Amino acid sequence: MELAAIYLYICIAILLPLLLLKVIKRKRGGADNGVRLPPGPWRLPVIGSLHHLVGKPLVHRATADLAHRLGSPPLIYLKLGEIPAVVATSRDAAREITRTHDAAFATRPWSTTIKINMADGQGLVFAPYDELWRQLRKLADLFGAGSETSATTLQWAMSELMRNPDVMKKAQAEVRDVINGKPTVTEDDVAQLNYLRLVIKETLRLHPAAPLLVPREARESCRILGYDVPKGTVVFVNAWAIGRDPKYWGGDAEEFKPERFQCSTVDFKGADFEYIPFGAGRRICPGMLFAQANIELALAALLYHFDWELTDGVEPGELDMAEEMGLTVRRKNDLYLHPVVRVPLQ
């Protein structure tokens, strides 16, 4: 009992000064200085909103759930420790951030992690919005787009095709009809594969490689949809949540249906803000077109040369689709399939 009391006194001694400091700070500056911040979950001293994310490694899902619990506002406000952050969870908010106020959100947040792991943050993706970034745009390194992100998207595309045998049959029929016995798939062949492109677009809608895109930082204070975003706020756009929102995609938003793009002008090139797997605005992914070509050619070759079968005992509807957070959001468990040669490789 005495030990428990000692622990309680220690906790009070640590937390009370922090609470008092918070109260004094608010009284001196007013309640957020009269700023109208977006709604957010309740916060604790020191750690802010981090307790809402602890144990939830899939942050895109966690922030989407938080937004849903808060009544689905276009923006939610979080404190990641002492770092203010805003997450956009609607098409309109994404448009405001990446087009209307694109220049205000054109820079990247700086951190020691970026400095250590990303060549001092001087690569194109994390470079601050300045003259160096403008020069780097002309000398973009596309190896990242050609490896991790493309491989991840290919794996998700094959997963969805195996879960949806009718879509697989239709995609393979188109590929084999267009290529018609030729020994290899070429870029000229891919240009004629309209349904294959629909499959890739639907894969990117449900499984964007970077579901929260790459974070931005407010270079200046601005107002977004009636809410204030102070200077220095880290801004995320939840492309995963927006891409699955029934308001934009209908009641079957969670289903894999490439046909939804058949008579639609919606594209991923940054003009349709309900569908931005590569981002939009000044900081749109520089490797977008390279990744698109990479994925199309590789997927066409896989469907042309091979038939694919699930491992014994696995039914299409039972295929594991669990996610794992890494550099990209990839499958938690690797996809194992049996290839059956249809057109021998030459």
Coordinates of N, CA and C in Angstrom, one line a residue, residues 89-192:
T89 N -9.2 14.6 -44.8 CA -9.9 13.3 -45.0 C -11.1 13.5 -46.0
S90 N -11.1 14.6 -46.8 CA -12.1 14.8 -47.7 C -11.5 15.3 -49.0
R91 N -12.3 15.2 -50.1 CA -11.9 15.7 -51.4 C -11.7 17.2 -51.4
D92 N -12.6 17.9 -50.7 CA -12.5 19.4 -50.7 C -11.3 19.8 -50.0
A93 N -11.0 19.2 -48.9 CA -9.8 19.6 -48.1 C -8.5 19.3 -48.9
A94 N -8.5 18.1 -49.6 CA -7.3 17.8 -50.4 C -7.2 18.9 -51.5
R95 N -8.3 19.3 -52.1 CA -8.2 20.3 -53.1 C -7.6 21.6 -52.6
E96 N -8.1 22.0 -51.4 CA -7.6 23.3 -50.8 C -6.1 23.2 -50.5
I97 N -5.6 22.1 -50.0 CA -4.2 21.9 -49.6 C -3.3 21.8 -50.9
T98 N -3.7 21.1 -51.8 CA -2.8 20.8 -53.0 C -3.0 21.6 -54.2
R99 N -4.1 22.5 -54.2 CA -4.3 23.4 -55.3 C -4.5 24.8 -54.9
T100 N -5.6 25.1 -54.1 CA -5.9 26.5 -53.8 C -4.8 27.1 -53.0
H101 N -4.2 26.4 -52.0 CA -3.2 26.9 -51.1 C -1.9 26.1 -51.3
D102 N -1.7 25.6 -52.5 CA -0.5 24.7 -52.8 C 0.8 25.3 -52.4
A103 N 1.0 26.6 -52.7 CA 2.3 27.3 -52.3 C 2.5 27.3 -50.8
A104 N 1.4 27.5 -50.1 CA 1.5 27.6 -48.6 C 1.9 26.3 -48.0
F105 N 1.6 25.2 -48.7 CA 1.9 23.8 -48.2 C 2.9 23.1 -49.0
A106 N 3.8 23.9 -49.7 CA 4.7 23.2 -50.6 C 6.0 22.7 -50.0
T107 N 6.2 23.0 -48.8 CA 7.5 22.5 -48.2 C 7.2 21.3 -47.4
R108 N 8.3 20.6 -46.9 CA 8.3 19.4 -46.2 C 8.7 19.6 -44.7
P109 N 8.1 18.9 -43.8 CA 8.6 19.0 -42.4 C 10.0 18.5 -42.3
W110 N 10.7 19.1 -41.4 CA 12.1 18.7 -41.2 C 12.2 17.9 -39.9
S111 N 13.0 16.8 -39.9 CA 13.2 16.0 -38.6 C 14.5 15.4 -38.7
T112 N 15.0 14.9 -37.6 CA 16.3 14.2 -37.5 C 16.2 12.9 -38.3
T113 N 15.1 12.3 -38.2 CA 14.9 11.0 -38.9 C 15.1 11.2 -40.4
I114 N 14.5 12.2 -41.0 CA 14.7 12.5 -42.4 C 16.2 12.8 -42.7
K115 N 16.8 13.6 -41.8 CA 18.2 13.9 -42.0 C 19.1 12.7 -42.1
I116 N 18.8 11.7 -41.2 CA 19.7 10.5 -41.1 C 19.4 9.6 -42.3
N117 N 18.1 9.4 -42.6 CA 17.8 8.3 -43.5 C 17.6 8.8 -45.0
M118 N 17.5 10.1 -45.2 CA 17.2 10.6 -46.5 C 18.2 11.6 -47.0
A119 N 19.5 11.2 -46.8 CA 20.6 12.0 -47.4 C 20.5 13.5 -46.9
D120 N 20.3 13.7 -45.6 CA 20.2 15.0 -45.1 C 18.9 15.7 -45.5
G121 N 17.9 15.0 -46.0 CA 16.7 15.6 -46.5 C 16.8 16.4 -47.7
Q122 N 17.9 16.2 -48.5 CA 18.2 17.0 -49.7 C 17.7 16.2 -50.9
G123 N 17.1 15.1 -50.8 CA 16.5 14.4 -52.0 C 15.3 15.2 -52.5
L124 N 14.8 14.9 -53.6 CA 13.7 15.6 -54.2 C 12.4 15.5 -53.3
V125 N 12.1 14.3 -52.8 CA 10.9 14.2 -52.1 C 10.8 15.0 -50.8
F126 N 11.9 15.0 -50.0 CA 11.9 15.7 -48.7 C 12.6 17.1 -48.7
A127 N 13.0 17.5 -49.9 CA 13.7 18.8 -49.9 C 12.7 19.9 -49.6
P128 N 13.1 21.0 -48.9 CA 12.3 22.1 -48.6 C 12.0 22.8 -49.9
Y129 N 10.9 23.6 -49.9 CA 10.4 24.3 -51.1 C 11.3 25.5 -51.3
D130 N 12.4 25.4 -52.1 CA 13.3 26.5 -52.4 C 14.0 26.2 -53.7
E131 N 15.1 27.0 -54.0 CA 15.7 26.9 -55.3 C 16.4 25.5 -55.5
L132 N 16.8 24.9 -54.4 CA 17.4 23.5 -54.5 C 16.4 22.5 -55.0
W133 N 15.1 22.6 -54.5 CA 14.1 21.8 -54.9 C 13.8 22.0 -56.4
R134 N 13.8 23.2 -56.8 CA 13.5 23.5 -58.3 C 14.6 22.8 -59.2
Q135 N 15.8 22.8 -58.7 CA 16.9 22.2 -59.5 C 16.7 20.7 -59.4
L136 N 16.4 20.1 -58.3 CA 16.3 18.7 -58.1 C 15.1 18.1 -59.0
R137 N 14.1 18.9 -59.2 CA 13.0 18.5 -60.1 C 13.5 18.1 -61.5
K138 N 14.5 18.7 -61.9 CA 15.1 18.5 -63.3 C 16.0 17.3 -63.3
L139 N 16.3 16.8 -62.1 CA 17.3 15.7 -62.0 C 16.7 14.6 -61.1
A140 N 15.4 14.3 -61.3 CA 14.8 13.4 -60.3 C 15.4 12.0 -60.4
D141 N 15.5 11.4 -59.2 CA 16.0 10.0 -59.1 C 14.7 9.1 -59.1
L142 N 14.6 8.2 -60.1 CA 13.4 7.4 -60.2 C 13.5 6.0 -59.7
F143 N 14.6 5.7 -59.0 CA 14.8 4.3 -58.6 C 13.7 3.9 -57.6
G144 N 13.3 4.9 -56.7 CA 12.3 4.6 -55.7 C 11.0 4.2 -56.3
A145 N 10.6 5.0 -57.4 CA 9.3 4.8 -58.0 C 9.4 3.5 -58.8
G146 N 10.6 3.1 -59.2 CA 10.7 1.8 -60.0 C 10.8 0.6 -59.3
S147 N 11.0 0.7 -57.9 CA 11.2 -0.5 -57.2 C 10.1 -0.8 -56.1
E148 N 10.3 -0.1 -55.0 CA 9.4 -0.4 -53.9 C 7.9 -0.1 -54.2
T149 N 7.6 1.1 -54.7 CA 6.2 1.4 -54.9 C 5.6 0.6 -56.1
S150 N 6.3 0.4 -57.1 CA 5.8 -0.4 -58.3 C 5.6 -1.8 -57.8
A151 N 6.5 -2.4 -57.1 CA 6.4 -3.8 -56.7 C 5.2 -4.0 -55.7
T152 N 5.0 -3.0 -54.8 CA 3.9 -3.1 -53.9 C 2.6 -3.0 -54.7
T153 N 2.5 -2.1 -55.6 CA 1.2 -2.0 -56.4 C 1.0 -3.3 -57.2
L154 N 2.0 -3.8 -57.8 CA 1.9 -5.1 -58.5 C 1.3 -6.2 -57.7
Q155 N 1.9 -6.3 -56.4 CA 1.4 -7.3 -55.5 C 0.0 -7.1 -55.1
W156 N -0.5 -5.9 -54.9 CA -1.9 -5.6 -54.6 C -2.7 -5.9 -55.8
A157 N -2.3 -5.6 -57.0 CA -3.1 -5.9 -58.2 C -3.3 -7.4 -58.4
M158 N -2.2 -8.1 -58.2 CA -2.4 -9.6 -58.4 C -3.3 -10.2 -57.3
S159 N -3.2 -9.6 -56.1 CA -4.0 -10.0 -55.0 C -5.5 -9.8 -55.3
E160 N -5.8 -8.6 -55.8 CA -7.2 -8.3 -56.1 C -7.7 -9.1 -57.3
L161 N -6.8 -9.4 -58.3 CA -7.2 -10.2 -59.4 C -7.5 -11.7 -59.0
M162 N -6.7 -12.2 -58.0 CA -6.9 -13.5 -57.5 C -8.2 -13.6 -56.7
R163 N -8.5 -12.5 -56.0 CA -9.8 -12.5 -55.2 C -11.0 -12.3 -56.1
N164 N -10.8 -11.9 -57.3 CA -11.9 -11.6 -58.3 C -11.7 -12.3 -59.6
P165 N -11.9 -13.6 -59.6 CA -11.6 -14.4 -60.8 C -12.2 -13.9 -62.1
D166 N -13.4 -13.3 -62.1 CA -14.0 -12.8 -63.3 C -13.2 -11.6 -63.9
V167 N -12.7 -10.8 -63.0 CA -11.9 -9.7 -63.4 C -10.6 -10.2 -64.0
M168 N -10.0 -11.2 -63.4 CA -8.8 -11.8 -63.9 C -9.0 -12.4 -65.3
K169 N -10.1 -13.1 -65.5 CA -10.4 -13.7 -66.8 C -10.5 -12.6 -67.9
K170 N -11.2 -11.5 -67.5 CA -11.4 -10.5 -68.5 C -10.1 -9.8 -68.9
A171 N -9.3 -9.5 -67.8 CA -8.0 -8.9 -68.1 C -7.1 -9.8 -68.9
Q172 N -7.0 -11.1 -68.6 CA -6.2 -12.0 -69.4 C -6.7 -12.1 -70.8
A173 N -8.0 -12.2 -71.0 CA -8.5 -12.3 -72.3 C -8.1 -11.1 -73.2
E174 N -8.2 -9.9 -72.6 CA -7.8 -8.7 -73.4 C -6.3 -8.7 -73.7
V175 N -5.5 -9.1 -72.7 CA -4.0 -9.1 -73.0 C -3.7 -10.1 -74.1
R176 N -4.3 -11.3 -74.0 CA -3.9 -12.3 -75.0 C -4.5 -12.1 -76.4
D177 N -5.7 -11.4 -76.4 CA -6.3 -11.1 -77.7 C -5.4 -10.0 -78.4
V178 N -5.0 -9.0 -77.6 CA -4.2 -7.9 -78.2 C -2.8 -8.4 -78.6
I179 N -2.1 -9.1 -77.8 CA -0.8 -9.5 -78.1 C -0.7 -10.7 -79.1
N180 N -1.7 -11.6 -79.0 CA -2.0 -12.6 -80.0 C -0.8 -13.4 -80.5
G181 N -0.2 -14.1 -79.5 CA 0.8 -15.1 -79.8 C 2.2 -14.5 -80.0
K182 N 2.4 -13.2 -79.8 CA 3.8 -12.7 -79.9 C 4.6 -13.2 -78.8
P183 N 6.0 -13.2 -79.0 CA 6.8 -13.8 -77.9 C 6.9 -13.0 -76.6
T184 N 6.8 -11.7 -76.7 CA 6.9 -10.8 -75.6 C 5.9 -9.6 -75.7
V185 N 5.7 -9.0 -74.5 CA 4.8 -7.8 -74.4 C 5.7 -6.6 -74.6
T186 N 5.2 -5.7 -75.5 CA 5.9 -4.5 -75.7 C 5.1 -3.3 -75.3
E187 N 5.8 -2.1 -75.2 CA 5.1 -0.9 -74.8 C 4.0 -0.5 -75.8
D188 N 4.2 -0.9 -77.1 CA 3.1 -0.6 -78.1 C 1.9 -1.5 -77.8
D189 N 2.1 -2.7 -77.3 CA 1.0 -3.6 -77.0 C 0.2 -3.0 -75.8
V190 N 1.0 -2.5 -74.8 CA 0.3 -2.0 -73.6 C -0.6 -0.8 -73.9
A191 N -0.2 0.0 -74.8 CA -1.0 1.2 -75.2 C -2.5 0.8 -75.6
Q192 N -2.7 -0.5 -76.0 CA -4.0 -0.9 -76.5 C -4.8 -1.7 -75.4

